[in-house]
Short mmCIF file of C-alpha atoms in Angstrom, two decimals:
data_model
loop_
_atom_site.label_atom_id
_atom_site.label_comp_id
_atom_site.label_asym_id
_atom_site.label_seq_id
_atom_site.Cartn_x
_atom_site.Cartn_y
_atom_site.Cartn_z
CA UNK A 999 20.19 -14.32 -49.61
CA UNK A 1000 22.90 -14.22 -47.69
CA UNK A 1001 21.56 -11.15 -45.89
CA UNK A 1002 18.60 -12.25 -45.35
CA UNK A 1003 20.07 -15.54 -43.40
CA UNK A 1004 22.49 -13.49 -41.09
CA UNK A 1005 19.51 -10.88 -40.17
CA UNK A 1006 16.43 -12.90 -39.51
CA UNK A 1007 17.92 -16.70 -39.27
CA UNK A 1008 15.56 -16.89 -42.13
CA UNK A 1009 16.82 -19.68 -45.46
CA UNK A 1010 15.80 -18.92 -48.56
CA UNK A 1011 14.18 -22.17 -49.01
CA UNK A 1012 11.89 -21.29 -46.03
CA UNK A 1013 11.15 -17.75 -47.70
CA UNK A 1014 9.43 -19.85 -50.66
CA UNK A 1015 8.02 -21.96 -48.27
CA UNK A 1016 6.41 -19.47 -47.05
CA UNK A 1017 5.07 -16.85 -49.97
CA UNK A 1018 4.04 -20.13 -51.48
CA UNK A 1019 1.59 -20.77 -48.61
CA UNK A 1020 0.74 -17.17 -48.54
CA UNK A 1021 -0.30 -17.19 -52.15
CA UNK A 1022 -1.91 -20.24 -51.75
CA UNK A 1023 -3.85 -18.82 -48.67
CA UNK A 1024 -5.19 -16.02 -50.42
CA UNK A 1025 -6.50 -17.92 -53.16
CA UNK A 1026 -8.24 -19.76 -51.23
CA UNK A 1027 -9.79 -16.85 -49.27
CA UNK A 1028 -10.83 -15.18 -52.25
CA UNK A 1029 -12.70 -18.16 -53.53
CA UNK A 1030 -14.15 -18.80 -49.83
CA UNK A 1031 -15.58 -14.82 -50.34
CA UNK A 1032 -17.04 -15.48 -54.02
CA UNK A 1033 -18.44 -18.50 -52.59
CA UNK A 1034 -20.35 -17.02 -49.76
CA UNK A 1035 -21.32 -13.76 -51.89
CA UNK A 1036 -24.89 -14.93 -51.49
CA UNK A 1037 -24.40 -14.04 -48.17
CA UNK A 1038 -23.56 -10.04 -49.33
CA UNK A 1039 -27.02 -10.49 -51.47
CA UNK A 1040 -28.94 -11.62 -48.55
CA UNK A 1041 -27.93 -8.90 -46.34
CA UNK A 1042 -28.70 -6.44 -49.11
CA UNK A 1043 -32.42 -7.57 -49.64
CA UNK A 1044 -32.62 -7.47 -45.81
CA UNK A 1045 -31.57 -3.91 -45.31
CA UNK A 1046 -34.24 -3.03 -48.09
CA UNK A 1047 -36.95 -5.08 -46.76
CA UNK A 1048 -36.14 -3.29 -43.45
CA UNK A 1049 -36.50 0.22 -44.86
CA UNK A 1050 -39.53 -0.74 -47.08
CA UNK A 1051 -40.98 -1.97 -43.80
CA UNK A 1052 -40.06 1.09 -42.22
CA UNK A 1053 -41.26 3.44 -44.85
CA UNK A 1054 -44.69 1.87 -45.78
CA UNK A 1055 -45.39 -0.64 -43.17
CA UNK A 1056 -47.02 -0.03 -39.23
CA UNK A 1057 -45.19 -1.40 -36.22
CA UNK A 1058 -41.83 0.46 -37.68
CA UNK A 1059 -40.18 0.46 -34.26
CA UNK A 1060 -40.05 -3.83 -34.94
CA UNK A 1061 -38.79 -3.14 -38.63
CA UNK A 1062 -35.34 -3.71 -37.93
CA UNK A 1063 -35.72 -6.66 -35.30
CA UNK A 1064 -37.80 -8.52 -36.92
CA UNK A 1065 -35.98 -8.62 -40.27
CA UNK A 1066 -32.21 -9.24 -38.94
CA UNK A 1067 -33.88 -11.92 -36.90
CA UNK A 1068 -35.15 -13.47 -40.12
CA UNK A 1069 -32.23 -13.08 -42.36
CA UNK A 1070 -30.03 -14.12 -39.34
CA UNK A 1071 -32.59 -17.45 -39.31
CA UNK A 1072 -32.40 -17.77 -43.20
CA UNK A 1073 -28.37 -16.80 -42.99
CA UNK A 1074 -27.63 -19.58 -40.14
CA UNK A 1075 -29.56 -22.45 -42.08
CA UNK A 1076 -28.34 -22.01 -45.38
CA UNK A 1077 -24.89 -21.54 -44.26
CA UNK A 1078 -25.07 -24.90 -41.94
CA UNK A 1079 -26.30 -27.04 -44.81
CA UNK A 1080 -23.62 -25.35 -47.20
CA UNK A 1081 -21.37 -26.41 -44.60
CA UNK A 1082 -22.50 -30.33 -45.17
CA UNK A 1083 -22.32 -30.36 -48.63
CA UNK A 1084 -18.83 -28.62 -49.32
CA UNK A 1085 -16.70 -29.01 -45.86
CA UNK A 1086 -14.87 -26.37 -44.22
CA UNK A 1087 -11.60 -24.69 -45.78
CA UNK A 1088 -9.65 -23.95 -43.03
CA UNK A 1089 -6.60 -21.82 -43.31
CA UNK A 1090 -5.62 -19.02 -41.57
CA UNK A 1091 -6.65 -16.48 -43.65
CA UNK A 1092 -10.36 -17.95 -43.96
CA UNK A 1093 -10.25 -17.56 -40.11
CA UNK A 1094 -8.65 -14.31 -40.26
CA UNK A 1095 -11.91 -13.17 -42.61
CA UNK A 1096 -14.42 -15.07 -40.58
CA UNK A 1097 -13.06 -13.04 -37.45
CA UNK A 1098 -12.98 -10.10 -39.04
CA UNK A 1099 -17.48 -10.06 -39.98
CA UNK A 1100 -18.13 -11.82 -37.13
CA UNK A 1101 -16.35 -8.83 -35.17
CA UNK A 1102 -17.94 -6.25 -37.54
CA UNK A 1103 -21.04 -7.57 -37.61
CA UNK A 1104 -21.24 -8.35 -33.67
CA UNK A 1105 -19.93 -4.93 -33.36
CA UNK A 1106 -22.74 -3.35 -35.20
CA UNK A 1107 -25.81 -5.40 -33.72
CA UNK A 1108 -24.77 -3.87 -30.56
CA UNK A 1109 -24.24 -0.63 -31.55
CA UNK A 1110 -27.86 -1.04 -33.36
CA UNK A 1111 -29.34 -2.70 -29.87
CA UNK A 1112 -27.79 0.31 -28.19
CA UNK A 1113 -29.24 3.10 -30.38
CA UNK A 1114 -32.49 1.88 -30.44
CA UNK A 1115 -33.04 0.78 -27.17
CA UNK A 1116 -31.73 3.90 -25.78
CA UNK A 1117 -34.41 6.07 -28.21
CA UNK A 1118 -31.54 7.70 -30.28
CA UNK A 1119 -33.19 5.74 -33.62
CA UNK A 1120 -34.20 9.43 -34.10
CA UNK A 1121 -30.67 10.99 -34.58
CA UNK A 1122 -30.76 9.98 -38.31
CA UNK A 1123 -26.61 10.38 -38.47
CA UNK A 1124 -26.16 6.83 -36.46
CA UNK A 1125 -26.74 5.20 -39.94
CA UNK A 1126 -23.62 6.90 -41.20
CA UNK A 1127 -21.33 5.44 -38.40
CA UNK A 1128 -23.48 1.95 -39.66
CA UNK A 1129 -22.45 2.75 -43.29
CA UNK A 1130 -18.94 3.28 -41.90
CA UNK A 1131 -18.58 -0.08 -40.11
CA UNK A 1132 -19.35 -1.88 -43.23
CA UNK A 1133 -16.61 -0.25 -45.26
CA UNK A 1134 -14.24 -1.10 -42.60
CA UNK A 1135 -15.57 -4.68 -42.84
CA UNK A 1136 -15.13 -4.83 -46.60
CA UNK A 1137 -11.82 -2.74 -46.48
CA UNK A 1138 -10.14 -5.30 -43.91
CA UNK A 1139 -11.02 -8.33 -45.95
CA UNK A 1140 -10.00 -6.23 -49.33
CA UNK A 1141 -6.40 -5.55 -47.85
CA UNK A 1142 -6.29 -8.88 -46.36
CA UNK A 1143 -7.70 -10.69 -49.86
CA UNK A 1144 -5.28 -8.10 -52.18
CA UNK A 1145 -8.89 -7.67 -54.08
CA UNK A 1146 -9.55 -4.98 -55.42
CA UNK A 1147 -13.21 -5.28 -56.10
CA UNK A 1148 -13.95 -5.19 -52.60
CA UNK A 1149 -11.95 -2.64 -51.99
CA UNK A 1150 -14.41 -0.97 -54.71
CA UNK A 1151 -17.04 -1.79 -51.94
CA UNK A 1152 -15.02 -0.10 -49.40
CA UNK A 1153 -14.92 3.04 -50.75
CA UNK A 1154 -18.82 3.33 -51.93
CA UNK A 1155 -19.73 2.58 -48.31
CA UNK A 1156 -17.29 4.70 -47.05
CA UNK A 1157 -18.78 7.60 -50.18
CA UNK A 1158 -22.07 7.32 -48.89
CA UNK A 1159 -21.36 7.51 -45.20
CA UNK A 1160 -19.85 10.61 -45.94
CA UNK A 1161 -22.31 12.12 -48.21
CA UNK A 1162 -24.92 11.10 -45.54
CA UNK A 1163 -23.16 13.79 -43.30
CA UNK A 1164 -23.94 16.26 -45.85
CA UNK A 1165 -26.87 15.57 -46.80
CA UNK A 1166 -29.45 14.82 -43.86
CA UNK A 1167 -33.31 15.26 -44.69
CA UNK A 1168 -35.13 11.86 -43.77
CA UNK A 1169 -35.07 11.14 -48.10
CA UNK A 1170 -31.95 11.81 -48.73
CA UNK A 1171 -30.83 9.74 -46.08
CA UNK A 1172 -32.59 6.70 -46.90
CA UNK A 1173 -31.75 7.23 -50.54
CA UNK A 1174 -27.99 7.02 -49.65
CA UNK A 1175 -28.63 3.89 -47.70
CA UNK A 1176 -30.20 2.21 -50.08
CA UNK A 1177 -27.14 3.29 -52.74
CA UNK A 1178 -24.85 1.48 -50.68
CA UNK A 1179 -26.68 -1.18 -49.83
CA UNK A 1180 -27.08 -2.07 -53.45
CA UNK A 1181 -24.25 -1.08 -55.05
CA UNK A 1182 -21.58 -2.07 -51.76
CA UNK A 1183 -23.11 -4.91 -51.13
CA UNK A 1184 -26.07 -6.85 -53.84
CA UNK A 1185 -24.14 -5.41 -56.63
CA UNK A 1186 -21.16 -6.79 -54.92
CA UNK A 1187 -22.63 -10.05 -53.51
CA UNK A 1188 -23.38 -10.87 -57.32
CA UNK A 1189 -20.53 -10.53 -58.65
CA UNK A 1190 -18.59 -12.37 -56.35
CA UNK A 1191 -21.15 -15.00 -56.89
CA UNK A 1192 -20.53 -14.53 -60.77
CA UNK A 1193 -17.05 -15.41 -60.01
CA UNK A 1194 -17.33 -18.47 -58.09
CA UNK A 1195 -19.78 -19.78 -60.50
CA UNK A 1196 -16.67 -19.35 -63.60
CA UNK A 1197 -13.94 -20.24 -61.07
CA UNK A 1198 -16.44 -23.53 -60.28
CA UNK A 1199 -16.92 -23.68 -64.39
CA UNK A 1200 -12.84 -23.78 -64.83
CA UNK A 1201 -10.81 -27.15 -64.73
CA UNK A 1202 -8.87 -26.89 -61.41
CA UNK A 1203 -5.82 -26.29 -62.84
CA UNK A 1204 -6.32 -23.02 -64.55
CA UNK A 1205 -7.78 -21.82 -61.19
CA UNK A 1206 -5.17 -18.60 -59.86
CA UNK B 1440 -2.29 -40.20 -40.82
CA UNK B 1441 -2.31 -42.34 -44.10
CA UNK B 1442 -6.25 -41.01 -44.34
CA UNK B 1443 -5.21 -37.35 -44.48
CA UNK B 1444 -2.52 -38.30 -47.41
CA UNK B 1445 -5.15 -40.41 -48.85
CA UNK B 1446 -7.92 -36.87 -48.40
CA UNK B 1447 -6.49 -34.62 -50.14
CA UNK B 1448 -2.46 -35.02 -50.69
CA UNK B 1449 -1.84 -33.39 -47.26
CA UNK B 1450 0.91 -35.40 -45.09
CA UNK B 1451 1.32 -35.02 -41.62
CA UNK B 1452 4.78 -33.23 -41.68
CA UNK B 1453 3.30 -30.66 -43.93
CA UNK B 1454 0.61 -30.27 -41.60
CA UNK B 1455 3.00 -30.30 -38.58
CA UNK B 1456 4.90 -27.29 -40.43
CA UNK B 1457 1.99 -25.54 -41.55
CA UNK B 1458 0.78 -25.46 -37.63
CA UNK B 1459 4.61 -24.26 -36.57
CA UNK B 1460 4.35 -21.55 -39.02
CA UNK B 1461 0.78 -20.43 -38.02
CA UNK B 1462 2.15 -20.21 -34.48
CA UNK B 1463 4.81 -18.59 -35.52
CA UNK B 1464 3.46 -15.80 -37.29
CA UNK B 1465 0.93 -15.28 -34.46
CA UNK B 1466 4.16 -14.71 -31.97
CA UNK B 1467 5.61 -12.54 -34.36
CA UNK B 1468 2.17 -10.58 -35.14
CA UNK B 1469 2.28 -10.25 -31.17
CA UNK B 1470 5.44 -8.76 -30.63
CA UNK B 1471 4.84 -6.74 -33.60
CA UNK B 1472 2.15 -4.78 -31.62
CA UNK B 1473 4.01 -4.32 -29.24
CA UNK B 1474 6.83 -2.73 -31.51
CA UNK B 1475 4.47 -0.36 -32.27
CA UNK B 1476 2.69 -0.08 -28.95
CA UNK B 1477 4.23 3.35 -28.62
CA UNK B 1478 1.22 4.55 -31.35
CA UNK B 1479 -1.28 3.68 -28.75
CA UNK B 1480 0.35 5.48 -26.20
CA UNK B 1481 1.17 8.79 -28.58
CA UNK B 1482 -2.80 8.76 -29.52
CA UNK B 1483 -3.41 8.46 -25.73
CA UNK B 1484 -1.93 11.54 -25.30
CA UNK B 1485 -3.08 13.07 -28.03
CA UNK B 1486 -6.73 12.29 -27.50
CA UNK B 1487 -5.88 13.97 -23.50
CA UNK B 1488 -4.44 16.60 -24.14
CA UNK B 1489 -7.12 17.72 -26.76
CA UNK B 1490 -9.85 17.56 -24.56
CA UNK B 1491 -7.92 19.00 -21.52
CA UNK B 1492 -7.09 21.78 -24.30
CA UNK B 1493 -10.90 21.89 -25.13
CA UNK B 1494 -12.10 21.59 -21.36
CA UNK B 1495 -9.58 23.68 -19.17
CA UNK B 1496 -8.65 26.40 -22.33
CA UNK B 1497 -11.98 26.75 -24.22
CA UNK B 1498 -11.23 30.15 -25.02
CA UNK B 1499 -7.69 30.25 -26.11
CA UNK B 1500 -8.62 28.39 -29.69
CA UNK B 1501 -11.07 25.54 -28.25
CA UNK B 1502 -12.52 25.51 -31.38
CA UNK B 1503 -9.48 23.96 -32.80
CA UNK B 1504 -8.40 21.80 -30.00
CA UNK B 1505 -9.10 18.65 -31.64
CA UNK B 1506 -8.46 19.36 -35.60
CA UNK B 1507 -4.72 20.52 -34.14
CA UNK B 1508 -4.47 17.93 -31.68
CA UNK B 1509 -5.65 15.27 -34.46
CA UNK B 1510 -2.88 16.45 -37.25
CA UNK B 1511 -0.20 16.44 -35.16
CA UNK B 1512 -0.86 13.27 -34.26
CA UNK B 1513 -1.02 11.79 -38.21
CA UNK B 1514 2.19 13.59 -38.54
CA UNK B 1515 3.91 12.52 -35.18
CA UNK B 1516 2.89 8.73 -36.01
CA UNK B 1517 4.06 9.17 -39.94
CA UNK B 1518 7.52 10.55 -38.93
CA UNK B 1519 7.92 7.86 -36.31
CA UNK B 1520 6.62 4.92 -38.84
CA UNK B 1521 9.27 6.44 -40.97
CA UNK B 1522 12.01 6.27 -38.34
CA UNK B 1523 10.91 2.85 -37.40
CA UNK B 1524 11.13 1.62 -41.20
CA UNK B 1525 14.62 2.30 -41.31
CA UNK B 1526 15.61 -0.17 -38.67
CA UNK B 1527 16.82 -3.42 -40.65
CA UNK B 1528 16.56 -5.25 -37.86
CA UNK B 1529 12.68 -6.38 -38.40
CA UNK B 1530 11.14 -8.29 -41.38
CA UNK B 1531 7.38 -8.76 -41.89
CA UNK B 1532 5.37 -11.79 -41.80
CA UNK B 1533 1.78 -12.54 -43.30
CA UNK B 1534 -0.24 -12.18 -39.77
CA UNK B 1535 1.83 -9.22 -38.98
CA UNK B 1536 1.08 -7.66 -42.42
CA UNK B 1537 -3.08 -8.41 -41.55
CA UNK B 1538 -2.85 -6.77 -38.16
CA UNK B 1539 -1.38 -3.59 -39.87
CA UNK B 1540 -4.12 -4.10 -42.68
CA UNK B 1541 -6.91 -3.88 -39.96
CA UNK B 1542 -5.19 -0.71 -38.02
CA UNK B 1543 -4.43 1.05 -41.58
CA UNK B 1544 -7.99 0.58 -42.58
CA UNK B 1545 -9.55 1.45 -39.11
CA UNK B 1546 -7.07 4.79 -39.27
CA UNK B 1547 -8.84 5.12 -42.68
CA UNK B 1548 -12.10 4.38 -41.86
CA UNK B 1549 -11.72 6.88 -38.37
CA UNK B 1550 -10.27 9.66 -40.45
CA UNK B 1551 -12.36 10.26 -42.73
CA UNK B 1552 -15.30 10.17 -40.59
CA UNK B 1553 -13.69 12.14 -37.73
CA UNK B 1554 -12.85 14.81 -40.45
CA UNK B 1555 -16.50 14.57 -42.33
CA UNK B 1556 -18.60 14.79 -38.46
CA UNK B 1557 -16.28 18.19 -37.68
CA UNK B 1558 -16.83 20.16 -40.91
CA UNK B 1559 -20.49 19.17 -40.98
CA UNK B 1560 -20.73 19.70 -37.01
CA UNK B 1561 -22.00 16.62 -35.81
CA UNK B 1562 -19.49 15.98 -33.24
CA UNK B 1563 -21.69 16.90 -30.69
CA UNK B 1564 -23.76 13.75 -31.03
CA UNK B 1565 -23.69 10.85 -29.01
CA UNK B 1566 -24.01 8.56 -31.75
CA UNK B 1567 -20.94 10.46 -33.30
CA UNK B 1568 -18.89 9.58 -30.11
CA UNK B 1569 -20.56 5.99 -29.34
CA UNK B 1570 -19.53 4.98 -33.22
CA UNK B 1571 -15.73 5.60 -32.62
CA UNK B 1572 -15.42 3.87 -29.54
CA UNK B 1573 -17.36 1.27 -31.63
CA UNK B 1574 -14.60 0.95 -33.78
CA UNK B 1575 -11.66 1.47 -31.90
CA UNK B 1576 -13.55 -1.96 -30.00
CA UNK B 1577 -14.24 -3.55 -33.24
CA UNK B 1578 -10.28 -3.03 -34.51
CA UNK B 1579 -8.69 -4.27 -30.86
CA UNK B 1580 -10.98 -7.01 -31.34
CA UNK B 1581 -10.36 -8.29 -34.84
CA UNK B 1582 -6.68 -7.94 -34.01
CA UNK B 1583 -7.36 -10.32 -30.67
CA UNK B 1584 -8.62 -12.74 -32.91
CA UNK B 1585 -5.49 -12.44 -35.44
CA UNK B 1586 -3.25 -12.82 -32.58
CA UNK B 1587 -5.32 -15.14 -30.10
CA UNK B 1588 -4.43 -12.23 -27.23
CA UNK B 1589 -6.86 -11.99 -24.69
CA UNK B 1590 -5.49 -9.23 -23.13
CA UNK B 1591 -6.41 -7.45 -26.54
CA UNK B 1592 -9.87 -8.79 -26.57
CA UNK B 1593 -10.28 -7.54 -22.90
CA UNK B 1594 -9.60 -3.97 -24.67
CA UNK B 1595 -12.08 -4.23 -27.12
CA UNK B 1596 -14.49 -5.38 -24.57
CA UNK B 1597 -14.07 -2.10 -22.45
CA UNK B 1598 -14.16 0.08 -25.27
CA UNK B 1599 -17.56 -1.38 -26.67
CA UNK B 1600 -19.04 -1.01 -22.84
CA UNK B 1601 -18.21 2.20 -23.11
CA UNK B 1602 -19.96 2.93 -26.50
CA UNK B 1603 -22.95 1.19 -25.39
CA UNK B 1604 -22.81 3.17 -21.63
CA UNK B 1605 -22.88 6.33 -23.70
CA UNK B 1606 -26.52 5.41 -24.84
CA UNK B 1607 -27.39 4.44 -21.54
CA UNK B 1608 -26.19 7.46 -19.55
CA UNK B 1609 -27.53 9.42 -22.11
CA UNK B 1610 -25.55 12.59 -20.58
CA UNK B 1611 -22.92 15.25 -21.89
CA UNK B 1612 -21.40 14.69 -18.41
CA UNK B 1613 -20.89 11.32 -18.83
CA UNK B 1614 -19.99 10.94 -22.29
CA UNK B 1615 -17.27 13.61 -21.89
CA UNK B 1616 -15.43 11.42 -18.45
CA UNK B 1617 -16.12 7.93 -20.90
CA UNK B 1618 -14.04 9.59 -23.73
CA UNK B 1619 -11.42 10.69 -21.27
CA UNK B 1620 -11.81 7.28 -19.41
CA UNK B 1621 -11.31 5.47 -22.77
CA UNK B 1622 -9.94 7.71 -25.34
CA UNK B 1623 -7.15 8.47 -22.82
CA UNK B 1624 -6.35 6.63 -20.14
CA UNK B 1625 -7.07 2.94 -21.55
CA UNK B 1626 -5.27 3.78 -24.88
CA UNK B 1627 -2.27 4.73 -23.31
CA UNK B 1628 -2.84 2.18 -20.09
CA UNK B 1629 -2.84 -0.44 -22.95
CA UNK B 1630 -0.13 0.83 -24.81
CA UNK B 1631 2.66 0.43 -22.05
CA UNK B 1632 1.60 -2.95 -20.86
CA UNK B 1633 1.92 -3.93 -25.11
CA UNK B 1634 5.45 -2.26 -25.07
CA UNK B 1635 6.32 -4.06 -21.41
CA UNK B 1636 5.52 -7.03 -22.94
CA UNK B 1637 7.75 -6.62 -26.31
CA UNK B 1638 10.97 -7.42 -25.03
CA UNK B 1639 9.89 -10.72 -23.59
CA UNK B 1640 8.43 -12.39 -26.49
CA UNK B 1641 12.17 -12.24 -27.73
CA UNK B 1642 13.13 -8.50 -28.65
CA UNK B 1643 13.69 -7.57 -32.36
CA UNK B 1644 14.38 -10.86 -33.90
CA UNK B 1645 11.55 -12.21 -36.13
CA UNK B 1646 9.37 -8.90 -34.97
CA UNK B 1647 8.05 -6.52 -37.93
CA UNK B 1648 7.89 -2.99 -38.52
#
């Protein structure tokens, strides 16, 4: 200890202070994740409402439009009133995560906007850069969460983003979308809301 | 201050320290990008150099300009990480260790898909180029945020301008003197002004590596 007091001006006592607070920080991140997993779930059923739209549907060109402006409608009121109910847990890390999908997600509307509105929705391999974004999103919050689940996530968006380079006829580029969507993110929106339902289930205590 | 203890068991000096720490770690996280400020400006160069390489040269190995340019790069910033690591003089905080998260994943994220759109040869497309100055945006941002740095945030503004203005221009031309404009020139411009900045928020002590 003495070391570590002559080279940063750092006590010991502080040290605990502090890896306490980080622990306790992380819990509470993960739990804030499980608890807005229904949030992973919406977004899932969106994408494939989008591409059923898209596939089987006229008016294709207001496919995507039209359903992120309904999910981001649906998304917006449920999270406000979930807001009421429970309060907000701040801590840094919960901001850290916020910032991180707000930045992702921002970052990807435009680059959607952008593609579209410029008429490159044609150039099929823009979804892979999409499919990339996401796994950064998810591989951010796993490093910052220590999770490995959604780390899990990470790498199957990440998979599929690739794969989609390989593999580009118009099927096998939806069918790779639609992998990820449902295993990176309603597979994984489920079971984080599995998780917060037996966290929720467990006296408060035995919560880690 | 007796309703907060009265809340949830929080007093106000725990609160008080809680906020000092918070700021803390942001100063530290801070100065910790500018420690390693010095990997912006190495990728700058990098990222110039392979396109003058692919633009002045194209016949002696153009081809190759960017797979060589890109490796020696990973290895340059490795063996300088490495040299870095062995400087006692800088400990690691939590914020610090979540801005390194976000540029480790983004590194990550860019490498693999950098790697995938060359052997497949879809490097040519804009989308391919938009997408990475998409997330170089997306990672300055996020690490604004961490930090509260608006000079940071500025950054990741310019970069996603310049991945939407690559849609709008619409034009080899213009996507090639955006890349250099960006890839290049901001990345090291940004870079230097980070490592200017270092040694005033205190030099090593409290910094990480």
């Amino acid at each position: 200890m003495t070391y570590i007091e002559r080279d940063g001006g750092t006590t010991r006592d502080e040290l605990v202070q502090r890896v306490a607070l980080m622990e306790e920080m992380i819990a509470e991140g993960r739990q804030s994740t499980a608890r807005y997993g229904w949030m992973f779930v919406l977004w899932g059923l969106t994408y494939f409402a989008a591409i059923a739209w898209t596939v089987y549907l006229p008016y294709t060109e207001w496919a995507w439009p039209a359903c992120i402006a309904a999910c981001s409608v649906v998304f917006g009121i449920v999270r406000s009133r979930q807001s009421c109910v429970e309060g907000q847990i701040d801590n840094l890390r919960r901001h850290s995560l916020d910032a991180v999908w707000q930045v992702i997600g921002g970052g990807i509307i435009l680059y959607l906007i952008a593609v579209i509105a410029s008429g490159h929705g044609k150039e099929p391999e823009y979804l892979a850069a999409v499919l990339f974004f996401n796994g950064l999103a998810n591989g951010v919050s796993a490093r910052i969460l220590r999770w490995w689940p959604q780390g899990v996530a990470a790498a199957i968006w990440w998979g599929c983003g690739t794969t989609m380079l390989l593999f580009t006829t118009r099927t096998e580029i939806l069918t790779l979308f639609l992998m990820a969507t449902f295993f990176g993110m309603i597979v994984f929106g489920l079971y984080a809301m599995m998780l917060e339902n037996h966290m929720s289930s467990m006296v408060p205590g035995e919560q880690q | 201050m007796a309703e907060f203890e009265r809340e949830d068991g929080v007093t106000r000096d725990n609160l008080v320290q809680r906020v000092a720490l918070m700021e803390a770690m942001i100063a530290e996280g801070r100065q910790y990008t500018g420690h390693n400020a010095w990997i912006f400006v190495l990728w700058g160069l990098v990222d110039l150099t392979a396109w003058a390489w692919q633009n002045y040269s194209p016949h002696t190995g153009g081809p190759w300009a960017w797979p060589i340019c890109l490796i020696t790069g990973v290895v340059l910033t490795l063996a300088g990480k490495a040299m870095q690591k062995s400087d006692k003089g800088y400990s690691r905080n939590d914020v610090c260790s979540r801005v390194m998260g976000v540029w480790g994943m983004m590194g990550l994220a860019m490498g693999i898909y950098v790697a995938c759109a060359i052997l497949t040869h879809f490097s040519w497309q804009y989308s391919y180029v938009a997408a990475l100055l998409m997330m170089l945006g997306m990672a300055h941002a996020i690490s604004a945020m961490f930090l509260r740095w608006k000079m940071q945030g500025l950054v990741a503004a310019v970069y996603w301008a310049g991945g939407v203005a690559i849609f709008v221009c619409n034009s080899w031309r213009a996507t090639n003197a955006i890349m250099l404009i960006e890839m290049g020139i901001v990345m090291v411009l940004f870079g230097l002004y980070a490592m200017w900045r270092e040694p005033r928020g205190g030099g090593k002590q409290g910094a990480c590596a």
